[in-house]
Coordinates of C-alpha atoms in Angstrom, one line a residue:
M181 CA -24.2 -0.8 -13.7
D182 CA -23.0 0.3 -17.3
Q183 CA -19.4 -0.5 -17.9
N184 CA -19.2 1.5 -21.4
F185 CA -17.5 4.2 -19.6
M186 CA -14.5 2.2 -20.0
K187 CA -14.6 2.6 -23.9
E188 CA -16.1 6.3 -24.1
K189 CA -14.3 8.3 -21.5
K190 CA -11.1 10.0 -22.5
I191 CA -8.0 8.1 -21.9
L192 CA -6.0 10.3 -19.4
P193 CA -8.9 11.0 -17.0
L194 CA -10.3 7.3 -17.3
V195 CA -6.9 5.9 -16.4
I196 CA -6.3 8.2 -13.5
S197 CA -10.0 7.5 -12.3
M198 CA -9.4 3.9 -12.4
A199 CA -5.9 3.9 -11.2
L200 CA -5.9 6.4 -8.4
P201 CA -8.0 4.3 -5.9
M202 CA -5.7 1.5 -6.4
V203 CA -2.3 3.4 -6.3
L204 CA -3.9 4.9 -2.7
S205 CA -4.8 1.3 -1.5
M206 CA -1.6 -0.1 -2.8
A207 CA 0.5 2.6 -0.8
V208 CA -1.3 2.0 2.3
N209 CA -0.5 -1.2 1.9
S210 CA 3.2 -0.9 1.5
L211 CA 2.8 1.3 4.6
Y212 CA 1.5 -1.6 6.4
N213 CA 4.5 -3.7 5.0
I214 CA 6.8 -1.0 6.3
V215 CA 5.0 -0.6 9.7
D216 CA 4.6 -4.1 10.4
S217 CA 8.2 -4.8 10.0
Y218 CA 8.9 -1.6 12.0
F219 CA 7.6 -3.2 15.0
V220 CA 8.9 -6.7 14.4
A221 CA 12.2 -5.3 14.3
R222 CA 11.8 -3.5 17.7
I223 CA 11.3 -7.0 19.3
S224 CA 15.2 -8.0 17.8
E225 CA 17.1 -8.3 14.5
N226 CA 16.6 -11.9 15.1
A227 CA 12.8 -11.2 14.9
M228 CA 13.3 -9.1 11.7
T229 CA 15.6 -11.9 10.0
A230 CA 12.7 -14.3 10.7
L231 CA 10.2 -12.3 9.1
S232 CA 12.4 -11.8 6.2
L233 CA 12.6 -15.8 5.9
V234 CA 8.9 -16.2 6.2
Y235 CA 8.1 -13.3 3.6
P236 CA 9.0 -15.5 0.4
V237 CA 6.3 -17.9 1.2
Q238 CA 3.7 -15.3 2.2
N239 CA 4.6 -13.6 -1.1
L240 CA 4.1 -17.1 -2.9
M241 CA 0.7 -17.6 -1.5
T242 CA -0.4 -13.8 -2.2
A243 CA 1.0 -14.5 -5.7
I244 CA -1.2 -17.5 -6.5
A245 CA -4.4 -15.6 -4.8
V246 CA -3.5 -12.4 -6.9
G247 CA -2.6 -14.5 -10.1
F248 CA -5.7 -16.4 -10.3
G249 CA -7.7 -13.3 -9.5
I250 CA -6.1 -11.6 -12.4
G251 CA -7.3 -14.5 -14.4
M252 CA -10.9 -13.9 -13.2
N253 CA -10.4 -10.3 -13.9
A254 CA -9.3 -10.5 -17.5
R255 CA -12.1 -13.0 -18.4
I256 CA -15.0 -10.9 -16.7
A257 CA -14.1 -7.6 -18.0
F258 CA -13.3 -9.3 -21.6
C259 CA -17.0 -10.9 -21.6
L260 CA -18.6 -7.7 -20.1
G261 CA -16.8 -5.9 -23.0
A262 CA -18.2 -8.3 -25.2
Q263 CA -21.8 -8.3 -24.1
D264 CA -21.6 -11.6 -22.8
Q265 CA -23.3 -11.4 -19.4
K266 CA -23.7 -15.5 -19.0
Q267 CA -19.9 -16.2 -19.5
A268 CA -19.2 -13.1 -17.1
D269 CA -21.2 -14.6 -14.3
Q270 CA -19.8 -18.1 -14.8
A271 CA -16.4 -16.8 -14.5
A272 CA -17.0 -14.7 -11.2
A273 CA -19.0 -17.7 -9.7
T274 CA -16.9 -20.6 -10.5
G275 CA -13.6 -18.6 -9.9
M276 CA -14.8 -17.6 -6.1
V277 CA -15.2 -21.7 -5.6
L278 CA -12.0 -22.4 -6.9
S279 CA -10.5 -19.7 -4.8
I280 CA -11.5 -21.6 -1.8
I281 CA -10.0 -24.8 -3.0
H282 CA -6.8 -23.2 -3.5
G283 CA -6.6 -21.7 -0.1
L284 CA -7.4 -24.9 1.6
I285 CA -4.6 -26.7 -0.3
L286 CA -2.1 -23.8 0.3
M287 CA -2.9 -23.9 4.1
V288 CA -2.1 -27.4 4.4
I289 CA 1.2 -27.3 2.3
C290 CA 2.7 -24.3 4.0
L291 CA 1.9 -25.4 7.7
L292 CA 3.6 -28.8 7.1
G293 CA 6.6 -27.4 4.9
M294 CA 7.6 -24.4 7.0
P295 CA 9.9 -26.3 9.4
K296 CA 11.9 -27.5 6.5
F297 CA 11.9 -24.6 4.4
L298 CA 13.4 -22.2 7.5
S299 CA 16.0 -24.7 8.4
L300 CA 17.1 -24.2 4.8
F301 CA 18.4 -20.7 5.6
T302 CA 19.3 -20.8 9.2
D303 CA 20.4 -22.9 12.1
N304 CA 19.7 -20.4 14.6
E305 CA 17.1 -21.8 16.9
E306 CA 15.7 -18.5 18.1
I307 CA 15.3 -17.5 14.4
L308 CA 13.7 -20.8 13.8
S309 CA 11.2 -20.4 16.7
M310 CA 10.0 -17.0 15.8
G311 CA 9.5 -17.9 12.1
L312 CA 7.5 -21.0 12.9
T313 CA 5.7 -18.9 15.6
Y314 CA 4.5 -16.4 13.0
A315 CA 4.0 -18.8 10.1
N316 CA 2.0 -21.1 11.9
R317 CA -0.6 -18.3 12.7
A318 CA -0.6 -16.2 9.7
F319 CA -1.1 -19.3 7.0
L320 CA -4.4 -20.4 9.1
F321 CA -5.9 -17.4 7.3
S322 CA -5.3 -18.6 3.9
V323 CA -9.0 -19.0 2.8
I324 CA -9.8 -15.5 3.7
I325 CA -6.8 -14.2 1.8
M326 CA -7.8 -16.0 -1.4
L327 CA -11.4 -15.0 -1.0
G328 CA -10.6 -11.5 -0.3
I329 CA -8.1 -11.1 -3.2
S330 CA -10.7 -12.7 -5.5
L331 CA -13.4 -10.4 -4.6
E332 CA -11.1 -7.4 -5.1
K333 CA -10.3 -8.6 -8.5
V334 CA -14.4 -9.1 -9.3
F335 CA -14.7 -5.4 -8.1
Q336 CA -12.0 -4.2 -10.2
A337 CA -13.2 -6.1 -13.3
V338 CA -16.4 -4.1 -13.3
G339 CA -14.8 -0.6 -12.7
R340 CA -15.7 -0.4 -8.9
M341 CA -12.0 0.7 -8.0
K342 CA -13.4 2.9 -4.9
V343 CA -15.0 -0.2 -3.2
S344 CA -11.8 -2.0 -3.8
M345 CA -9.9 0.8 -2.3
I346 CA -12.2 1.1 0.8
S347 CA -12.2 -2.4 1.5
M348 CA -8.3 -2.8 1.2
M349 CA -7.6 0.4 3.4
C350 CA -10.0 -0.6 6.1
G351 CA -8.0 -4.2 6.5
F352 CA -4.7 -2.4 6.3
I353 CA -5.4 0.4 8.7
A354 CA -6.9 -2.3 11.2
N355 CA -3.6 -4.4 10.9
I356 CA -1.4 -1.2 11.5
I357 CA -3.4 -0.1 14.6
L358 CA -3.3 -4.0 15.9
D359 CA 0.4 -4.5 15.2
P360 CA 1.7 -2.7 18.3
L361 CA -1.1 -3.6 20.4
M362 CA -1.0 -7.4 19.9
I363 CA 2.9 -7.8 19.5
F364 CA 3.7 -5.6 22.6
G365 CA 0.6 -6.4 24.9
I366 CA -0.9 -2.9 25.1
G367 CA -4.5 -2.3 26.5
P368 CA -6.4 -5.5 26.6
F369 CA -4.2 -7.5 24.7
P370 CA -1.6 -9.9 26.3
E371 CA 2.0 -9.5 24.9
M372 CA 2.3 -12.0 22.1
G373 CA 5.4 -11.0 20.0
M374 CA 5.7 -12.6 16.6
A375 CA 2.0 -14.5 17.4
G376 CA 0.4 -11.0 17.9
A377 CA 2.0 -9.8 14.3
A378 CA 0.5 -12.9 12.8
Y379 CA -2.8 -12.6 14.3
A380 CA -2.8 -8.7 13.4
T381 CA -2.5 -9.7 9.7
G382 CA -5.2 -12.1 9.6
I383 CA -7.5 -10.0 11.3
G384 CA -6.7 -7.2 8.9
Q385 CA -7.2 -9.6 6.2
F386 CA -10.7 -10.8 7.5
I387 CA -11.9 -7.1 7.7
T388 CA -11.2 -6.5 4.2
L389 CA -13.2 -9.6 3.0
L390 CA -15.9 -8.5 5.4
V391 CA -16.1 -5.1 3.8
Y392 CA -16.3 -6.6 0.6
V393 CA -19.1 -8.9 1.3
V394 CA -21.0 -6.0 3.1
F395 CA -20.7 -3.9 -0.5
C396 CA -21.9 -7.4 -2.2
M397 CA -25.2 -7.3 -0.2
F398 CA -25.9 -3.5 -0.2
R399 CA -25.0 -2.7 -3.6
P400 CA -24.8 -6.0 -5.7
L401 CA -22.2 -6.5 -8.5
P402 CA -23.3 -6.6 -12.3
V403 CA -22.3 -10.3 -12.0
S404 CA -24.0 -13.1 -10.2
F405 CA -22.4 -15.5 -7.7
A406 CA -25.4 -17.8 -7.8
R407 CA -25.1 -21.5 -7.6
E408 CA -26.3 -22.2 -11.0
N409 CA -23.3 -20.0 -12.6
I410 CA -21.0 -22.5 -11.0
V411 CA -19.8 -24.7 -14.0
W412 CA -17.0 -27.1 -14.7
N413 CA -16.7 -26.9 -18.4
R414 CA -13.2 -27.2 -19.7
A415 CA -13.5 -24.0 -21.8
L416 CA -14.0 -21.8 -18.9
L417 CA -11.4 -23.3 -16.9
Q418 CA -8.8 -23.0 -19.5
K419 CA -9.5 -19.3 -19.9
L420 CA -9.3 -18.7 -16.2
Y421 CA -5.9 -20.8 -15.7
A422 CA -4.7 -19.5 -19.1
V423 CA -3.8 -15.9 -17.6
G424 CA -4.2 -17.1 -13.9
I425 CA -1.2 -19.7 -13.8
P426 CA 1.3 -17.6 -15.7
A427 CA 0.3 -14.4 -13.7
S428 CA 0.5 -16.4 -10.4
L429 CA 4.2 -17.6 -11.6
N430 CA 4.8 -14.0 -12.4
M431 CA 4.1 -13.0 -8.9
A432 CA 5.5 -16.0 -7.3
L433 CA 8.8 -15.5 -8.8
P434 CA 10.1 -12.8 -6.4
S435 CA 9.8 -15.5 -3.8
L436 CA 12.0 -17.9 -5.5
L437 CA 14.6 -14.8 -6.3
I438 CA 14.5 -13.6 -2.7
S439 CA 15.1 -17.3 -1.4
S440 CA 18.0 -17.7 -3.8
L441 CA 19.4 -14.2 -3.0
N442 CA 19.0 -15.2 0.8
G443 CA 21.1 -18.3 -0.1
I444 CA 23.8 -16.5 -1.8
L445 CA 24.1 -13.4 1.0
S446 CA 23.9 -16.0 4.0
A447 CA 27.3 -17.2 3.0
F448 CA 28.7 -13.6 3.8
S449 CA 26.7 -12.6 6.8
G450 CA 23.1 -12.6 8.3
T451 CA 23.5 -8.8 8.1
Y452 CA 23.0 -8.8 4.2
V453 CA 20.0 -11.0 4.6
L454 CA 18.5 -8.6 6.7
V455 CA 19.4 -5.6 4.4
L456 CA 17.8 -7.7 1.5
G457 CA 14.6 -8.1 3.6
A458 CA 14.3 -4.5 4.7
Y459 CA 14.9 -3.5 0.8
Y460 CA 12.0 -5.8 -0.1
K461 CA 9.7 -4.1 2.3
L462 CA 10.9 -0.9 1.3
Q463 CA 10.5 -1.3 -2.6
T464 CA 6.7 -2.4 -2.0
F465 CA 5.9 1.4 -1.4
I466 CA 7.2 2.0 -5.0
Y467 CA 6.4 -1.1 -6.9
L468 CA 3.0 -1.5 -5.2
S469 CA 2.2 1.9 -6.2
A470 CA 3.2 1.2 -9.8
N471 CA 1.0 -2.1 -9.5
G472 CA -1.8 0.3 -8.4
I473 CA -1.7 1.8 -11.6
I474 CA -1.5 -1.6 -13.4
Q475 CA -4.6 -3.1 -11.6
G476 CA -6.4 0.1 -12.5
I477 CA -5.9 -0.3 -16.3
R478 CA -6.2 -4.2 -16.6
P479 CA -9.9 -4.0 -16.9
L480 CA -9.8 -1.1 -19.2
I481 CA -7.4 -2.9 -21.4
S482 CA -9.5 -6.3 -21.3
F483 CA -13.0 -4.4 -21.7
N484 CA -11.7 -2.5 -24.8
Y485 CA -10.0 -5.3 -26.2
G486 CA -13.2 -7.5 -25.9
A487 CA -15.1 -4.7 -27.7
G488 CA -12.5 -4.3 -30.6
E489 CA -11.4 -1.0 -29.5
K490 CA -7.5 -1.8 -30.2
K491 CA -6.3 1.8 -30.9
R492 CA -7.6 2.6 -27.3
V493 CA -5.8 -0.5 -25.9
Q494 CA -2.7 1.3 -27.2
Q495 CA -3.5 4.7 -25.8
I496 CA -4.1 3.4 -22.8
F497 CA -0.7 1.3 -22.8
G498 CA 1.3 4.4 -23.4
T499 CA -0.2 6.4 -20.6
T500 CA 0.1 3.6 -18.3
L501 CA 4.0 3.5 -19.2
A502 CA 4.5 7.2 -18.6
L503 CA 2.7 7.2 -15.2
T504 CA 4.8 4.2 -14.2
A505 CA 7.8 5.6 -14.9
G506 CA 6.9 8.4 -13.1
V507 CA 6.2 6.6 -9.7
M508 CA 9.6 4.8 -10.2
A509 CA 11.3 8.2 -10.7
V510 CA 10.0 9.1 -7.3
G511 CA 11.5 5.8 -5.7
T512 CA 15.0 6.5 -7.4
L513 CA 14.8 10.0 -5.6
L514 CA 13.7 8.6 -2.2
S515 CA 16.5 6.0 -2.6
F516 CA 19.2 8.8 -2.9
L517 CA 17.8 11.4 -0.6
I518 CA 16.7 9.6 2.5
P519 CA 18.2 6.0 2.3
G520 CA 19.5 6.2 6.0
Q521 CA 16.1 7.1 7.3
M522 CA 14.6 4.3 5.3
I523 CA 16.9 1.5 6.2
G524 CA 16.8 2.7 10.1
L525 CA 13.3 1.8 10.3
F526 CA 14.3 -1.8 10.7
T527 CA 17.5 -1.7 12.7
E528 CA 19.5 0.5 14.8
N529 CA 22.9 -1.0 14.0
Q530 CA 24.9 1.5 12.2
E531 CA 26.9 -1.0 10.4
T532 CA 23.6 -2.7 9.2
I533 CA 22.4 1.0 8.0
Q534 CA 25.6 1.9 6.1
I535 CA 25.4 -1.5 4.2
G536 CA 21.6 -0.8 3.4
I537 CA 22.3 2.6 2.2
K538 CA 25.0 1.3 -0.4
A539 CA 22.5 -1.4 -1.3
L540 CA 19.7 1.1 -2.0
H541 CA 21.8 3.4 -4.0
I542 CA 22.9 0.5 -6.3
I543 CA 19.5 -1.3 -6.7
S544 CA 17.5 2.0 -7.5
L545 CA 19.5 2.7 -10.5
G546 CA 17.1 0.2 -12.2
F547 CA 14.0 1.6 -10.9
I548 CA 12.9 3.8 -13.7
V549 CA 13.5 1.1 -16.8
S550 CA 11.8 -1.3 -14.9
A551 CA 8.7 0.5 -15.7
V552 CA 8.7 -1.0 -19.1
S553 CA 8.8 -4.6 -18.0
V554 CA 6.0 -3.9 -15.6
T555 CA 3.9 -2.2 -17.8
C556 CA 4.3 -4.7 -20.6
C557 CA 3.6 -7.6 -18.3
G558 CA 0.4 -6.3 -17.0
A559 CA -1.0 -5.2 -20.6
L560 CA 0.0 -8.8 -21.8
E561 CA -2.1 -10.3 -18.8
A562 CA -4.9 -8.0 -19.8
L563 CA -4.9 -9.1 -23.4
G564 CA -4.9 -12.9 -22.3
K565 CA -1.4 -13.2 -23.3
G566 CA -0.5 -14.9 -20.0
M567 CA 2.5 -17.0 -21.2
A568 CA 4.0 -14.0 -22.9
S569 CA 3.9 -11.9 -19.8
L570 CA 5.3 -15.0 -18.0
L571 CA 8.5 -15.1 -20.3
I572 CA 9.3 -11.4 -19.2
S573 CA 9.0 -12.2 -15.5
L574 CA 11.1 -15.4 -15.8
S575 CA 13.8 -13.2 -17.4
R576 CA 13.4 -10.7 -14.7
Y577 CA 13.2 -12.9 -11.5
A578 CA 15.1 -15.9 -12.6
V579 CA 17.0 -16.4 -15.9
I580 CA 19.0 -13.3 -15.7
I581 CA 19.2 -12.0 -11.9
I582 CA 19.9 -15.2 -10.2
P583 CA 23.1 -16.3 -12.3
A584 CA 24.3 -12.8 -12.5
A585 CA 23.9 -12.3 -8.7
F586 CA 26.0 -15.5 -8.1
L587 CA 28.6 -14.3 -10.6
F588 CA 28.7 -10.9 -9.3
S589 CA 28.9 -12.2 -5.9
R590 CA 32.1 -14.1 -6.7
L591 CA 33.5 -11.3 -8.4
Y592 CA 32.7 -8.2 -5.8
G593 CA 31.3 -10.0 -2.8
A594 CA 27.7 -9.4 -1.3
K595 CA 27.7 -5.8 -3.3
G596 CA 27.8 -7.7 -6.3
V597 CA 24.4 -9.4 -5.5
F598 CA 22.9 -6.0 -5.2
A599 CA 24.6 -4.7 -8.6
A600 CA 22.7 -7.7 -10.3
F601 CA 19.4 -5.7 -9.9
P602 CA 20.0 -2.7 -12.4
V603 CA 21.9 -4.8 -15.0
T604 CA 18.8 -7.3 -14.9
E605 CA 16.2 -4.5 -15.2
L606 CA 18.0 -2.9 -18.2
L607 CA 18.2 -6.2 -20.1
T608 CA 14.7 -7.0 -19.1
A609 CA 13.1 -3.8 -20.2
V610 CA 14.7 -4.6 -23.8
F611 CA 13.2 -8.1 -24.0
A612 CA 9.8 -7.1 -22.8
W613 CA 9.5 -4.4 -25.2
I614 CA 10.3 -6.9 -28.2
V615 CA 7.8 -9.4 -26.3
Y616 CA 5.2 -6.9 -26.1
K617 CA 5.5 -5.7 -29.8
R618 CA 5.7 -9.3 -31.3
N619 CA 2.3 -10.3 -29.3
Q620 CA 0.5 -6.9 -30.1
R621 CA 0.5 -7.9 -33.9
C622 CA -1.0 -11.3 -32.9

């Protein structure tokens, strides 16, 4: 397959053709997150709280998988742009083996560490039991998650976004269908509660991986996973991890943020922890859609950068920023037009819904400006500037927001935690723009 269309096609049609399949698949993914939480919330509020406490660890695992996949994606696309087939093959084959190793290590760590982790945030025995029931099953699929996401990034690196969309949507749709069947015991399935939710998620992830494998068999990729391409030379590992580690940390930082905010909010009431968990499920619909655009343009920037087309790189960046800001504007409108209906998906308690409405109104004020930091991070990763991207994410998810949330909570109570979000987004956007412009000249 000829990848030269990435440097020859007009910018806007090219960006849309690459981004749209990923936006659609990310939208379905975010819909799954909402539907999955909706069915868990039908069990009880304690079940939803348990899922909210496990979520940061799930997000951490996904972050490591996606982050390393981004390292593979950037390296493969760059090598293909530079017409270096051998290096592209080595990045693909070696990256897949490393993904298996990552999955095994994370599975052991997560299974052993969850009891202690959950006990940091609650002493409610029912919540602890539900959280462990879910986690002990969901993390058994760690290797499958790693392989599926790595293949996703390889397909994206060579411009086959529709395959990535089809595979991801198959898994998400299967998950959505299986959730009520396995949670509540419909049809041939026994009632499994939290365990059913975990198994439904795992089966969906396995189906995604299976679809990728089928496509690899019947329509081979322009890179090879052959054994002879698996190499352990220092230069390749540095290239993969120089982007992969910062990208993983970028995506893992929300887990640190959620856990930190859960700790602050739990001092006021468990209701605020539930509201924060509901918000993070809802915001995935917006941020994952924006992330779909970033996934679509990342290989475009890497390929054109490798081909020496720096002017096209800047044109792609500008187009992406405009599209991402548009998505975030839609999120802001939804947060003001139908906040009650959105929060109502996760609880029937009217007091909780009112708290959630106020939280959405406050947090969404920072959505549009956050497009700057989101776009800059994705572009810097595509350029191989992983540490610069990490600096932006550290500011957004730790350095600014955690101290701000703690300080504002002391001044304004639990609402102050939510007010820290738009303040952080504004400050981070300014910092992100400065970092991107400085690295753009390097």
